[in-house]
PDB file of C-alpha atoms in Angstrom:
ATOM      1  CA  VAL A   1     -27.150   0.842   5.181  1.00 38.00           C
ATOM      2  CA  LEU A   2     -25.904   3.447   7.671  1.00 39.00           C
ATOM      3  CA  LEU A   3     -23.583   0.904   9.296  1.00 40.00           C
ATOM      4  CA  ILE A   4     -22.123  -0.118   5.943  1.00 42.00           C
ATOM      5  CA  SER A   5     -21.687   3.534   4.974  1.00 42.00           C
ATOM      6  CA  ALA A   6     -19.921   4.232   8.260  1.00 44.00           C
ATOM      7  CA  LEU A   7     -17.516   1.302   7.812  1.00 45.00           C
ATOM      8  CA  LEU A   8     -16.791   1.867   4.115  1.00 43.00           C
ATOM      9  CA  PRO A   9     -13.908   4.345   4.638  1.00 47.00           C
ATOM     10  CA  PHE A  10     -12.104   1.765   6.784  1.00 44.00           C
ATOM     11  CA  THR A  11     -12.335  -0.917   4.101  1.00 41.00           C
ATOM     12  CA  VAL A  12     -11.044   1.372   1.379  1.00 45.00           C
ATOM     13  CA  SER A  13      -7.710   1.905   3.136  1.00 45.00           C
ATOM     14  CA  ALA A  14      -7.394  -1.663   4.443  1.00 49.00           C
ATOM     15  CA  ASN A  15      -4.216  -3.610   4.193  1.00 49.00           C
ATOM     16  CA  GLY A  16      -3.898  -7.242   3.195  1.00 55.00           C
ATOM     17  CA  GLY A  17      -1.510  -9.862   1.988  1.00 69.00           C
ATOM     18  CA  ASP A  18      -0.588 -12.888  -0.083  1.00 85.00           C
ATOM     19  CA  GLN A  19       1.208 -16.136   0.705  1.00 91.00           C
ATOM     20  CA  ARG A  20       3.854 -18.182  -1.067  1.00 91.00           C
ATOM     21  CA  VAL A  21       5.342 -21.565  -0.131  1.00 91.00           C
ATOM     22  CA  ALA A  22       8.782 -22.988  -0.950  1.00 88.00           C
ATOM     23  CA  ASP A  23      11.027 -25.624   0.613  1.00 91.00           C
ATOM     24  CA  GLY A  24       8.748 -26.163   3.620  1.00 92.00           C
ATOM     25  CA  TYR A  25       8.502 -22.458   4.437  1.00 93.00           C
ATOM     26  CA  LEU A  26       5.571 -20.115   4.061  1.00 93.00           C
ATOM     27  CA  VAL A  27       5.992 -16.394   3.495  1.00 94.00           C
ATOM     28  CA  ASN A  28       3.090 -14.025   4.026  1.00 94.00           C
ATOM     29  CA  LEU A  29       3.471 -10.586   2.468  1.00 93.00           C
ATOM     30  CA  SER A  30       1.178  -7.933   3.918  1.00 92.00           C
ATOM     31  CA  ARG A  31       1.126  -4.429   2.564  1.00 91.00           C
ATOM     32  CA  ALA A  32      -0.505  -1.173   3.426  1.00 90.00           C
ATOM     33  CA  PRO A  33      -2.173   0.073   1.415  1.00 89.00           C
ATOM     34  CA  PHE A  34      -3.162  -3.301  -0.071  1.00 86.00           C
ATOM     35  CA  THR A  35      -3.227  -1.768  -3.551  1.00 88.00           C
ATOM     36  CA  PRO A  36      -0.187   0.512  -3.757  1.00 92.00           C
ATOM     37  CA  VAL A  37      -0.325   3.859  -5.534  1.00 93.00           C
ATOM     38  CA  ALA A  38       2.567   5.164  -7.635  1.00 94.00           C
ATOM     39  CA  GLY A  39       4.557   7.785  -5.742  1.00 93.00           C
ATOM     40  CA  VAL A  40       3.126   6.813  -2.336  1.00 93.00           C
ATOM     41  CA  LYS A  41       5.208   4.858   0.187  1.00 95.00           C
ATOM     42  CA  THR A  42       3.992   1.290   0.664  1.00 94.00           C
ATOM     43  CA  ALA A  43       4.709  -0.560   3.903  1.00 94.00           C
ATOM     44  CA  LEU A  44       5.629  -4.198   3.298  1.00 93.00           C
ATOM     45  CA  LEU A  45       5.616  -6.773   6.080  1.00 94.00           C
ATOM     46  CA  ALA A  46       6.960 -10.241   5.261  1.00 94.00           C
ATOM     47  CA  SER A  47       6.446 -13.030   7.796  1.00 94.00           C
ATOM     48  CA  PHE A  48       8.510 -16.192   7.411  1.00 94.00           C
ATOM     49  CA  VAL A  49       6.946 -19.366   8.858  1.00 95.00           C
ATOM     50  CA  ASP A  50       8.408 -22.863   9.218  1.00 93.00           C
ATOM     51  CA  LEU A  51       5.596 -25.175   8.088  1.00 94.00           C
ATOM     52  CA  LYS A  52       6.967 -28.041  10.229  1.00 94.00           C
ATOM     53  CA  THR A  53       6.449 -26.110  13.449  1.00 93.00           C
ATOM     54  CA  GLY A  54       3.733 -23.741  12.249  1.00 93.00           C
ATOM     55  CA  ARG A  55       5.596 -20.843  13.865  1.00 94.00           C
ATOM     56  CA  LEU A  56       7.663 -17.881  12.765  1.00 95.00           C
ATOM     57  CA  ILE A  57      11.272 -18.751  12.038  1.00 93.00           C
ATOM     58  CA  GLN A  58      13.240 -17.754  15.128  1.00 93.00           C
ATOM     59  CA  ASP A  59      16.709 -18.297  13.625  1.00 92.00           C
ATOM     60  CA  ASP A  60      18.619 -15.318  12.267  1.00 94.00           C
ATOM     61  CA  MET A  61      18.026 -14.899   8.548  1.00 95.00           C
ATOM     62  CA  LEU A  62      19.377 -12.949   5.601  1.00 95.00           C
ATOM     63  CA  VAL A  63      16.705 -11.840   3.151  1.00 96.00           C
ATOM     64  CA  SER A  64      17.191 -10.440  -0.341  1.00 95.00           C
ATOM     65  CA  ILE A  65      14.463  -8.295  -1.878  1.00 96.00           C
ATOM     66  CA  ARG A  66      14.101  -7.687  -5.599  1.00 95.00           C
ATOM     67  CA  ILE A  67      11.417  -5.729  -7.402  1.00 95.00           C
ATOM     68  CA  ALA A  68      10.797  -5.886 -11.139  1.00 94.00           C
ATOM     69  CA  GLU A  69       8.543  -3.609 -13.152  1.00 92.00           C
ATOM     70  CA  GLY A  70       6.229  -5.498 -15.484  1.00 85.00           C
ATOM     71  CA  ARG A  71       5.228  -9.119 -15.432  1.00 83.00           C
ATOM     72  CA  GLY A  72       7.906 -11.659 -16.318  1.00 79.00           C
ATOM     73  CA  SER A  73      10.655  -9.051 -16.334  1.00 74.00           C
ATOM     74  CA  ARG A  74      13.973  -9.884 -14.748  1.00 77.00           C
ATOM     75  CA  ALA A  75      15.248  -6.337 -15.079  1.00 85.00           C
ATOM     76  CA  PHE A  76      15.062  -5.328 -11.442  1.00 92.00           C
ATOM     77  CA  ILE A  77      14.322  -1.720 -10.568  1.00 94.00           C
ATOM     78  CA  HIS A  78      15.169  -2.297  -6.892  1.00 94.00           C
ATOM     79  CA  GLU A  79      17.449  -4.769  -5.132  1.00 95.00           C
ATOM     80  CA  LYS A  80      18.453  -5.035  -1.496  1.00 95.00           C
ATOM     81  CA  GLN A  81      20.746  -7.951  -0.609  1.00 95.00           C
ATOM     82  CA  ASP A  82      21.234  -9.778   2.698  1.00 94.00           C
ATOM     83  CA  VAL A  83      18.939  -7.776   4.952  1.00 95.00           C
ATOM     84  CA  PRO A  84      19.362  -9.288   8.452  1.00 95.00           C
ATOM     85  CA  ILE A  85      16.161 -10.154  10.290  1.00 94.00           C
ATOM     86  CA  LYS A  86      15.362 -11.799  13.595  1.00 92.00           C
ATOM     87  CA  GLY A  87      12.115 -13.354  14.744  1.00 92.00           C
ATOM     88  CA  GLY A  88      10.880 -14.193  11.257  1.00 93.00           C
ATOM     89  CA  VAL A  89       9.458 -10.770  10.393  1.00 95.00           C
ATOM     90  CA  LEU A  90      10.801  -8.250   7.885  1.00 94.00           C
ATOM     91  CA  GLU A  91       9.468  -4.684   7.866  1.00 95.00           C
ATOM     92  CA  TYR A  92      10.295  -2.844   4.662  1.00 94.00           C
ATOM     93  CA  SER A  93       9.037   0.257   2.877  1.00 94.00           C
ATOM     94  CA  TYR A  94       9.178   0.998  -0.809  1.00 95.00           C
ATOM     95  CA  THR A  95       7.753   3.698  -3.061  1.00 95.00           C
ATOM     96  CA  PHE A  96       6.722   2.407  -6.481  1.00 95.00           C
ATOM     97  CA  GLN A  97       7.488   5.116  -9.022  1.00 94.00           C
ATOM     98  CA  ASN A  98       5.304   3.915 -11.892  1.00 93.00           C
ATOM     99  CA  PRO A  99       1.835   2.386 -12.102  1.00 95.00           C
ATOM    100  CA  GLY A 100       1.372  -1.101 -13.527  1.00 92.00           C
ATOM    101  CA  MET A 101       2.247  -4.658 -12.608  1.00 94.00           C
ATOM    102  CA  HIS A 102       5.289  -5.275 -10.413  1.00 94.00           C
ATOM    103  CA  GLU A 103       6.843  -8.484  -9.138  1.00 94.00           C
ATOM    104  CA  VAL A 104       8.375  -8.661  -5.670  1.00 94.00           C
ATOM    105  CA  PHE A 105      10.806 -11.490  -4.900  1.00 94.00           C
ATOM    106  CA  PHE A 106      12.080 -12.600  -1.499  1.00 94.00           C
ATOM    107  CA  ASP A 107      14.978 -15.030  -1.237  1.00 94.00           C
ATOM    108  CA  PHE A 108      16.299 -16.009   2.162  1.00 95.00           C
ATOM    109  CA  LYS A 109      18.779 -18.184   3.963  1.00 94.00           C
ATOM    110  CA  LEU A 110      19.163 -19.162   7.574  1.00 93.00           C
ATOM    111  CA  VAL A 111      22.400 -17.795   9.027  1.00 92.00           C
ATOM    112  CA  ASN A 112      23.134 -20.909  11.129  1.00 90.00           C
ATOM    113  CA  ASP A 113      22.336 -23.397   8.361  1.00 89.00           C
ATOM    114  CA  ALA A 114      25.554 -25.191   7.413  1.00 88.00           C
ATOM    115  CA  THR A 115      24.356 -25.692   3.835  1.00 89.00           C
ATOM    116  CA  GLN A 116      23.669 -21.955   3.360  1.00 88.00           C
ATOM    117  CA  LYS A 117      20.833 -22.958   1.028  1.00 93.00           C
ATOM    118  CA  VAL A 118      19.046 -19.981  -0.499  1.00 93.00           C
ATOM    119  CA  HIS A 119      15.288 -20.484  -0.448  1.00 92.00           C
ATOM    120  CA  GLU A 120      13.779 -18.856  -3.523  1.00 92.00           C
ATOM    121  CA  LEU A 121      10.094 -18.043  -3.353  1.00 88.00           C
ATOM    122  CA  PRO A 122       7.655 -17.506  -6.194  1.00 90.00           C
ATOM    123  CA  ASP A 123       7.026 -13.850  -6.928  1.00 90.00           C
ATOM    124  CA  PHE A 124       4.401 -11.673  -5.325  1.00 92.00           C
ATOM    125  CA  LEU A 125       2.524  -9.870  -8.081  1.00 92.00           C
ATOM    126  CA  ILE A 126       1.429  -6.340  -7.171  1.00 92.00           C
ATOM    127  CA  ASP A 127      -0.726  -4.028  -9.267  1.00 93.00           C
ATOM    128  CA  VAL A 128       0.368  -0.444  -8.605  1.00 94.00           C
ATOM    129  CA  GLN A 129      -2.336   2.123  -9.363  1.00 93.00           C
ATOM    130  CA  HIS A 130      -2.137   5.575 -10.915  1.00 91.00           C
ATOM    131  CA  PRO A 131      -2.147   8.370  -8.355  1.00 88.00           C
ATOM    132  CA  VAL A 132      -5.569   9.849  -7.763  1.00 79.00           C
ATOM    133  CA  ILE A 133      -5.576  13.478  -8.792  1.00 71.00           C
ATOM    134  CA  GLU A 134      -7.856  15.346  -6.479  1.00 60.00           C
ATOM    135  CA  SER A 135      -9.500  18.486  -7.747  1.00 58.00           C
ATOM    136  CA  ARG A 136      -8.779  21.075  -5.118  1.00 60.00           C
ATOM    137  CA  GLY A 137     -10.651  24.264  -5.815  1.00 61.00           C
ATOM    138  CA  ASN A 138      -9.538  27.522  -4.372  1.00 68.00           C
ATOM    139  CA  THR A 139     -11.246  27.674  -0.952  1.00 73.00           C
ATOM    140  CA  GLN A 140     -11.071  31.448  -0.917  1.00 76.00           C
ATOM    141  CA  SER A 141     -13.053  31.616  -4.176  1.00 75.00           C
ATOM    142  CA  LEU A 142     -15.581  29.139  -2.807  1.00 75.00           C
ATOM    143  CA  THR A 143     -16.009  31.111   0.414  1.00 80.00           C
ATOM    144  CA  LEU A 144     -16.335  34.396  -1.489  1.00 80.00           C
ATOM    145  CA  GLY A 145     -18.940  32.846  -3.794  1.00 81.00           C
ATOM    146  CA  ILE A 146     -20.981  31.598  -0.840  1.00 85.00           C
ATOM    147  CA  VAL A 147     -20.860  35.015   0.888  1.00 84.00           C
ATOM    148  CA  ILE A 148     -21.880  36.846  -2.304  1.00 88.00           C
ATOM    149  CA  GLY A 149     -24.701  34.338  -2.860  1.00 85.00           C
ATOM    150  CA  LEU A 150     -25.950  34.820   0.704  1.00 84.00           C
ATOM    151  CA  LEU A 151     -25.831  38.622   0.398  1.00 85.00           C
ATOM    152  CA  PHE A 152     -27.630  38.499  -2.945  1.00 81.00           C
ATOM    153  CA  GLY A 153     -30.291  36.204  -1.479  1.00 84.00           C
ATOM    154  CA  LEU A 154     -30.668  38.486   1.540  1.00 84.00           C
ATOM    155  CA  LEU A 155     -31.092  41.595  -0.679  1.00 84.00           C
ATOM    156  CA  ILE A 156     -33.685  39.843  -2.852  1.00 85.00           C
ATOM    157  CA  GLY A 157     -35.518  38.665   0.263  1.00 82.00           C
ATOM    158  CA  MET A 158     -35.538  42.216   1.679  1.00 82.00           C
ATOM    159  CA  PHE A 159     -36.785  43.583  -1.671  1.00 79.00           C
ATOM    160  CA  ILE A 160     -39.603  41.036  -1.821  1.00 84.00           C
ATOM    161  CA  ALA A 161     -40.530  41.680   1.834  1.00 79.00           C
ATOM    162  CA  LYS A 162     -40.599  45.477   1.255  1.00 78.00           C
ATOM    163  CA  ASN A 163     -42.784  45.136  -1.856  1.00 78.00           C
ATOM    164  CA  THR A 164     -45.147  42.750  -0.058  1.00 75.00           C
ATOM    165  CA  LYS A 165     -45.635  45.213   2.892  1.00 69.00           C
ATOM    166  CA  SER A 166     -46.383  48.173   0.650  1.00 62.00           C
ATOM    167  CA  GLU A 167     -49.278  46.396  -1.105  1.00 62.00           C
TER     168      GLU A 167
END
């Protein structure tokens, strides 16, 4: 139980990912935190793998990123076109403004491909959570309350001790 309790904070802030396949390519989208929170920057890491070789795509690529709010919506709240990447890995950060379901789309093409085919992947569905509102009490009031409580306890203890000695 102690070991699980000690490891619990690390699992709460863990990152994770999802995979999508299209046209013989696999894309793994990792994010940290795994469940984004509205108003907090989310780190996105997309890895593009050629399923024929089982390795990251080494050719230069152009990736387009689109984010829609709500499920099935094609009204994009964020679009970034033709982001150049090398080595098959895209690092990207985004701050979701509102809680709820969001769809993230990645389309890509290989720069040296003569056909210039755009590979369109199925969406990544992300559930953005409400921000956690922490109750932060005034630490000065808390400290003052503790000191007053200690002094009051000390005075009562002295009073009881004095009355006990006199009997």
